[in-house]
Every structure is written in structure tokens, then in C-alpha cells.
Tab-separated table of C-alpha atoms in Angstrom:
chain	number	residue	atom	x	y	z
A	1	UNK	CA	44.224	23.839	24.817
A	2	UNK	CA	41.040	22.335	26.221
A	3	UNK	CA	39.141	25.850	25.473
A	4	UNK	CA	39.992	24.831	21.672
A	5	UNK	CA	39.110	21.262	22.158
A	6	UNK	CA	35.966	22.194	23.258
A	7	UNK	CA	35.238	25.010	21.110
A	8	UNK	CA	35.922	22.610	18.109
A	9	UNK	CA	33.764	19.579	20.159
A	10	UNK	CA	30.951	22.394	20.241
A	11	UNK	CA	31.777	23.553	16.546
A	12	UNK	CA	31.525	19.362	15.607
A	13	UNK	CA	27.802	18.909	17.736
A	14	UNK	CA	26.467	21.736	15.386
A	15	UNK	CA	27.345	20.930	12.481
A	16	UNK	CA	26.431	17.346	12.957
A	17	UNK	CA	22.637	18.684	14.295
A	18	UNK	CA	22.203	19.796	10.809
A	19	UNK	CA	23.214	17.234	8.618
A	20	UNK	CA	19.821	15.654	9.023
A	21	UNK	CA	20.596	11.999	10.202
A	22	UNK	CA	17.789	11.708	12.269
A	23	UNK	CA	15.399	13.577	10.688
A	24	UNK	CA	16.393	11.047	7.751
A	25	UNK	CA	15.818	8.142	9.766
A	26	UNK	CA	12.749	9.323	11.116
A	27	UNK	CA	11.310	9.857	7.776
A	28	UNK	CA	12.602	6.380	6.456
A	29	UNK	CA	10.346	5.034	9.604
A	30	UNK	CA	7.516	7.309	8.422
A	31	UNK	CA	7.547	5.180	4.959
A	32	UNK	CA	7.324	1.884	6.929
A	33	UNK	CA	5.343	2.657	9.044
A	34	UNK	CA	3.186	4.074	6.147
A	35	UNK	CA	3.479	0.528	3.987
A	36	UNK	CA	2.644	-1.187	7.312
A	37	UNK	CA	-0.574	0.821	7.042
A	38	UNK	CA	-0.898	-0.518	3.736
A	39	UNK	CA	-1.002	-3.903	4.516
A	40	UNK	CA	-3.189	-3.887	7.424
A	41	UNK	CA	-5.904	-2.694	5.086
A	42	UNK	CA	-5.269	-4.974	2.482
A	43	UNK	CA	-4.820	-7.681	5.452
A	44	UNK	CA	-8.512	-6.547	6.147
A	45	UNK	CA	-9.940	-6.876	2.758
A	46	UNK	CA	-8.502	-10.572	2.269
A	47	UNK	CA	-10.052	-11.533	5.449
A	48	UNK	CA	-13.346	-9.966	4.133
A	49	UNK	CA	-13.485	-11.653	1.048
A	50	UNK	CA	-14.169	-15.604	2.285
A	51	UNK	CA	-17.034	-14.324	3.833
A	52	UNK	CA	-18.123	-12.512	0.484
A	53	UNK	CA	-17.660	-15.380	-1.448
A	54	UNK	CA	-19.288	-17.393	1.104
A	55	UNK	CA	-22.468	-15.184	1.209
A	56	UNK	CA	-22.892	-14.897	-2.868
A	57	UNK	CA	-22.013	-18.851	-3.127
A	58	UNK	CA	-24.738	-19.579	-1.257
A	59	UNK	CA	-27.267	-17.869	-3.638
A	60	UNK	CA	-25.051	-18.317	-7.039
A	61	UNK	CA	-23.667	-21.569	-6.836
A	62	UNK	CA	-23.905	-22.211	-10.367
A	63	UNK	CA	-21.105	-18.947	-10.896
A	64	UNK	CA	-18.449	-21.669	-9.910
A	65	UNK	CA	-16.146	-19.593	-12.367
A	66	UNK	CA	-16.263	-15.998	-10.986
A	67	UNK	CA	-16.268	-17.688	-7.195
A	68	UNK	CA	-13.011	-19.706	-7.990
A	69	UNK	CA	-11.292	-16.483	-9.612
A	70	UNK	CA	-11.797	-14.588	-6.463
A	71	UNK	CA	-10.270	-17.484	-4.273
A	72	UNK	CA	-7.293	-18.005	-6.506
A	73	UNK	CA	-6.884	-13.918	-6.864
A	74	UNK	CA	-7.268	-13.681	-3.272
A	75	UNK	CA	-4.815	-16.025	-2.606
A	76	UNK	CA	-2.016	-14.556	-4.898
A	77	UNK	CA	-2.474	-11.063	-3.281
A	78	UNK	CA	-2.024	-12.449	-0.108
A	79	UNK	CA	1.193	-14.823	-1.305
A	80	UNK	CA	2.990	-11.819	-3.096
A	81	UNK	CA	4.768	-9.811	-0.014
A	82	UNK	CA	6.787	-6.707	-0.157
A	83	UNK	CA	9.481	-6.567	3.052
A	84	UNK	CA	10.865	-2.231	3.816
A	85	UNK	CA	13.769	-3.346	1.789
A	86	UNK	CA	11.963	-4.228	-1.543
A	87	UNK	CA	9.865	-0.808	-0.972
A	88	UNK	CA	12.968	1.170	-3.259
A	89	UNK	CA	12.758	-1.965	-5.611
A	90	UNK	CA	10.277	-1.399	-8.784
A	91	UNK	CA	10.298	-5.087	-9.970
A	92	UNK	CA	9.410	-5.999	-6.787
A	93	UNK	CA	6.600	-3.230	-6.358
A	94	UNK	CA	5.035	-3.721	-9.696
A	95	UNK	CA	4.796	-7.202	-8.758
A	96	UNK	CA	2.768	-6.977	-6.026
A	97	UNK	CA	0.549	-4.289	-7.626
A	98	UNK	CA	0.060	-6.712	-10.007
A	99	UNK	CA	-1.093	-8.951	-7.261
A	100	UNK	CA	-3.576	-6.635	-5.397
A	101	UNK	CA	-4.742	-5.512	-9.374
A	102	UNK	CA	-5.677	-8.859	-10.397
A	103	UNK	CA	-7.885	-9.005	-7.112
A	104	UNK	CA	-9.844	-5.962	-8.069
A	105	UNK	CA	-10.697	-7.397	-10.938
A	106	UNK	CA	-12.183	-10.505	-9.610
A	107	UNK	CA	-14.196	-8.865	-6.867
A	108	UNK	CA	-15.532	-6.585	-9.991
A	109	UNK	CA	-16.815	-9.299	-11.572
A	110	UNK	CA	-18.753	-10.822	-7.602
A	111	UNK	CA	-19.817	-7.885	-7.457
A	112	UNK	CA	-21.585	-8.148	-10.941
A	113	UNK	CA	-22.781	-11.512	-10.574
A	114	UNK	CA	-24.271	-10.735	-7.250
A	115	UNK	CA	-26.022	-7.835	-8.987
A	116	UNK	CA	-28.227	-10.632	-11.290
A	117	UNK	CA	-29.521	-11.759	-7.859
A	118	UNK	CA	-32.284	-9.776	-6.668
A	119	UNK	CA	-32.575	-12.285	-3.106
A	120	UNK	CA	-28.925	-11.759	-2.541
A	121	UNK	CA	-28.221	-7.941	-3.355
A	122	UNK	CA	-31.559	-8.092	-0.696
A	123	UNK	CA	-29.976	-9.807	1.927
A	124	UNK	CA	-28.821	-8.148	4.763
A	125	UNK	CA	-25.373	-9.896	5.218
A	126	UNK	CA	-24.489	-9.601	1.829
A	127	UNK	CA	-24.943	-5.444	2.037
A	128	UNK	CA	-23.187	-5.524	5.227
A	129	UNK	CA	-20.323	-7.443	3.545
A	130	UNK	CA	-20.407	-5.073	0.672
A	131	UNK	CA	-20.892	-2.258	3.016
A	132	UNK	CA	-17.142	-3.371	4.766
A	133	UNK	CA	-15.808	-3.908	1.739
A	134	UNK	CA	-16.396	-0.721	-0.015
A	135	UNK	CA	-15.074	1.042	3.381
A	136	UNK	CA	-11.892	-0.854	3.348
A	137	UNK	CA	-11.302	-0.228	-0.233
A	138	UNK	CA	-11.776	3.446	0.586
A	139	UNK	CA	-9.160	2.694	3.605
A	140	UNK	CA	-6.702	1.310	1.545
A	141	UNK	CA	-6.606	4.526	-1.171
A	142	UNK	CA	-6.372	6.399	1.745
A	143	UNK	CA	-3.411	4.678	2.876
A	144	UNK	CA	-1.901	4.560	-0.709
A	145	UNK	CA	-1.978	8.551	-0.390
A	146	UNK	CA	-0.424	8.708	2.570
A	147	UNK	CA	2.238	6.252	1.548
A	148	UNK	CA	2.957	7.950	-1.689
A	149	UNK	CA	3.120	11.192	0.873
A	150	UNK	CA	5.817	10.147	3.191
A	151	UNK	CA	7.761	8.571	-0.001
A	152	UNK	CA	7.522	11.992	-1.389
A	153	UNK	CA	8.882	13.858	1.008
A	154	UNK	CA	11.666	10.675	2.045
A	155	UNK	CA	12.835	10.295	-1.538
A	156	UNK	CA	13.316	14.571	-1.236
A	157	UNK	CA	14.919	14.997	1.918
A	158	UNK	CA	17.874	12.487	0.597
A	159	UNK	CA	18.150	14.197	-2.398
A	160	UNK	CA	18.086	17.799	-0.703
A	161	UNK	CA	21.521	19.319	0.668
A	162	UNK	CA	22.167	18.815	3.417
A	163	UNK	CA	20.898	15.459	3.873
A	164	UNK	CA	22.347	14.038	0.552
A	165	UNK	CA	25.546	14.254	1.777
A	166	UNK	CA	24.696	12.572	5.411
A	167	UNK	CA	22.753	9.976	2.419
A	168	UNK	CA	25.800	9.615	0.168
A	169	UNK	CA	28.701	8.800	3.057
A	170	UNK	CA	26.659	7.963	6.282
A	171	UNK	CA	23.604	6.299	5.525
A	172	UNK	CA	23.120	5.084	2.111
A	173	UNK	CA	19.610	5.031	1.450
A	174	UNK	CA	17.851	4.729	-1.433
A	175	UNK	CA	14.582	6.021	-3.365
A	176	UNK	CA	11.652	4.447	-2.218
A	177	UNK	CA	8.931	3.704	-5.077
A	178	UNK	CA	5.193	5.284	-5.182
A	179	UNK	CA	2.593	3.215	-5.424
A	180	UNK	CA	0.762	3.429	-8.857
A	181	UNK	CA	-2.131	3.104	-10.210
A	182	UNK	CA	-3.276	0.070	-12.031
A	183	UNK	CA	-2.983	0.085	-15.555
A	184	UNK	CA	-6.745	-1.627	-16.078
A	185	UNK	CA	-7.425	1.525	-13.353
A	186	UNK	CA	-6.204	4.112	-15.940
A	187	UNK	CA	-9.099	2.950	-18.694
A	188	UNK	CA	-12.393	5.197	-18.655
A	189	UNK	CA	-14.934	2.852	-17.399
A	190	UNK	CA	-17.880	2.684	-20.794
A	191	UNK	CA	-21.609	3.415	-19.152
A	192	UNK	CA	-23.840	1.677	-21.816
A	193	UNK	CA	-28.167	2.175	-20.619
């Protein structure tokens, strides 16, 4: 009798090894840990922008408009948060792409303004500014991929057998949305001499 019990203990440990449970919840850390990454660039590029708008004040005062629509964009990226939760809700998502959209927008239009001041696109903390800021941009696609990577491969390992069926009565996870582009993003920029 205890030869069957553990034969059929052994025959349990197996099959449970395979039913992916923790390689599930290892990749579900993998996407938070990937929209973590996220945020600490786009953490970085809000604190970079005071000083931007700082720097091109100084030289442009008279573009109170452009200056203000930074701040105020700035400040709604930075208000609109997504939690690990919200990460498989697309209302929530688009919302804060909306967010982080509206900012590249305004620092398009700094980054024009400052290009009608010959002193200022000359000064050397307003290249080193633009300098960090191009780099965190770059940062921040990078991270994007690599999110939309690790969401790729979560949103098919619960959907794979199988893991579906340690999904469907165990866990009870759900898809996690990709991060899209912008629509504005999706335009072909015109290049007029």
C-alpha cells in the first residue's frame, strides 16, 4: 500500500512539474518587471524636462505658450499611472499612452522653438539637455520592445497547452496589452526645403 501511495505521490510531482505554474508566474514577473522598466525611463525624461524648459525659457521667454504646454503635458504624463493590474486593461493603457503621446508632442514643438534661437541651440547646457533627452527617448523605445517582448511570449504561454489549463483552474490570469504606437506616430512626417 505505501509502494502505491508513493508511486501515485511520484506520478502527482510529475505531472504537476509540467503544468507550467511557475514558469507562468515567472513570466507574469518578467512583464512587471518589464513595465517597471518602462517607467523608470519615462520617470527619467519627466525629471529632464524642468531643466529643458528652464534652459530654453531663459533665452525664449516670449514662447510663454509652447513653455506652458510642456509643463501642463509633463504634468499629465506624470499624473496618469498604470498599476501590474491595469497592464491587461486597454482603457486603462490607451489612457496613459495618451498621456506620454500628448508629451511628445509638446517637447516637438521646444524643440522647434529652440531651433529659431541660434544663442541657445549654441549653448552648451541646452545640447547637453538635448543630448539626455534624445538618449532617454531612445531608452524608453527600447524598453517598449522589451515590454511588448515579455507580453508576447506571457500572453502565449497562457494560451499554450499545457499552461492554459494551470491558467483556466489555478491561476487565472489574463492577457496583458502591448504597448502601441501613437496614432500622431503612425503619420509620415512632410520634409518641405
Amino acid at each position: 500500500m505505501r509502494r502505491i501511495t508513493a508511486v501515485l505521490l511520484f506520478c502527482l510531482s510529475l505531472s504537476l512539474a509540467g503544468c507550467g505554474y511557475n514558469d507562468l508566474q515567472m513570466k507574469e514577473e518578467s512583464v512587471n518587471k518589464a513595465w517597471a522598466d518602462i517607467e523608470s525611463t519615462l520617470q527619467r525624461r519627466g525629471d529632464l524636462i524642468p531643466n529643458l524648459v528652464e534652459t530654453v525659457k531663459g533665452y525664449a521667454s516670449h514662447e510663454r505658450e509652447t513653455l506652458e504646454a510642456v509643463i501642463k503635458a509633463r504634468a499629465e504624463a506624470t499624473s496618469v499611472k498604470l498599476s501590474a493590474e491595469q497592464l491587461s486593461d486597454p482603457e486603462a493603457m490607451a489612457k496613459f499612452q495618451a498621456a506620454q503621446g500628448g508629451l511628445n508632442t509638446s517637447l516637438s514643438r521646444l524643440m522647434m522653438v529652440a531651433e529659431q534661437y541660434p544663442d541657445l541651440k549654441a549653448n552648451q547646457n541646452f545640447l547637453d539637455l538635448q543630448t539626455q533627452l534624445e538618449g532617454t527617448e531612445n531608452r524608453i523605445n527600447v524598453a517598449r520592445q522589451r515590454y511588448n517582448q515579455v507580453v508576447a511570449d506571457f500572453n502565449a504561454s497562457i494560451r499554450r497547452f499545457p499552461e492554459n489549463l494551470t491558467n483556466k483552474f489555478l491561476l487565472h490570469l489574463k492577457l496583458k496589452e502591448y504597448f502601441k504606437a501613437d496614432e500622431a506616430a503612425k503619420a509620415v512626417p512632410k520634409v518641405k526645403f
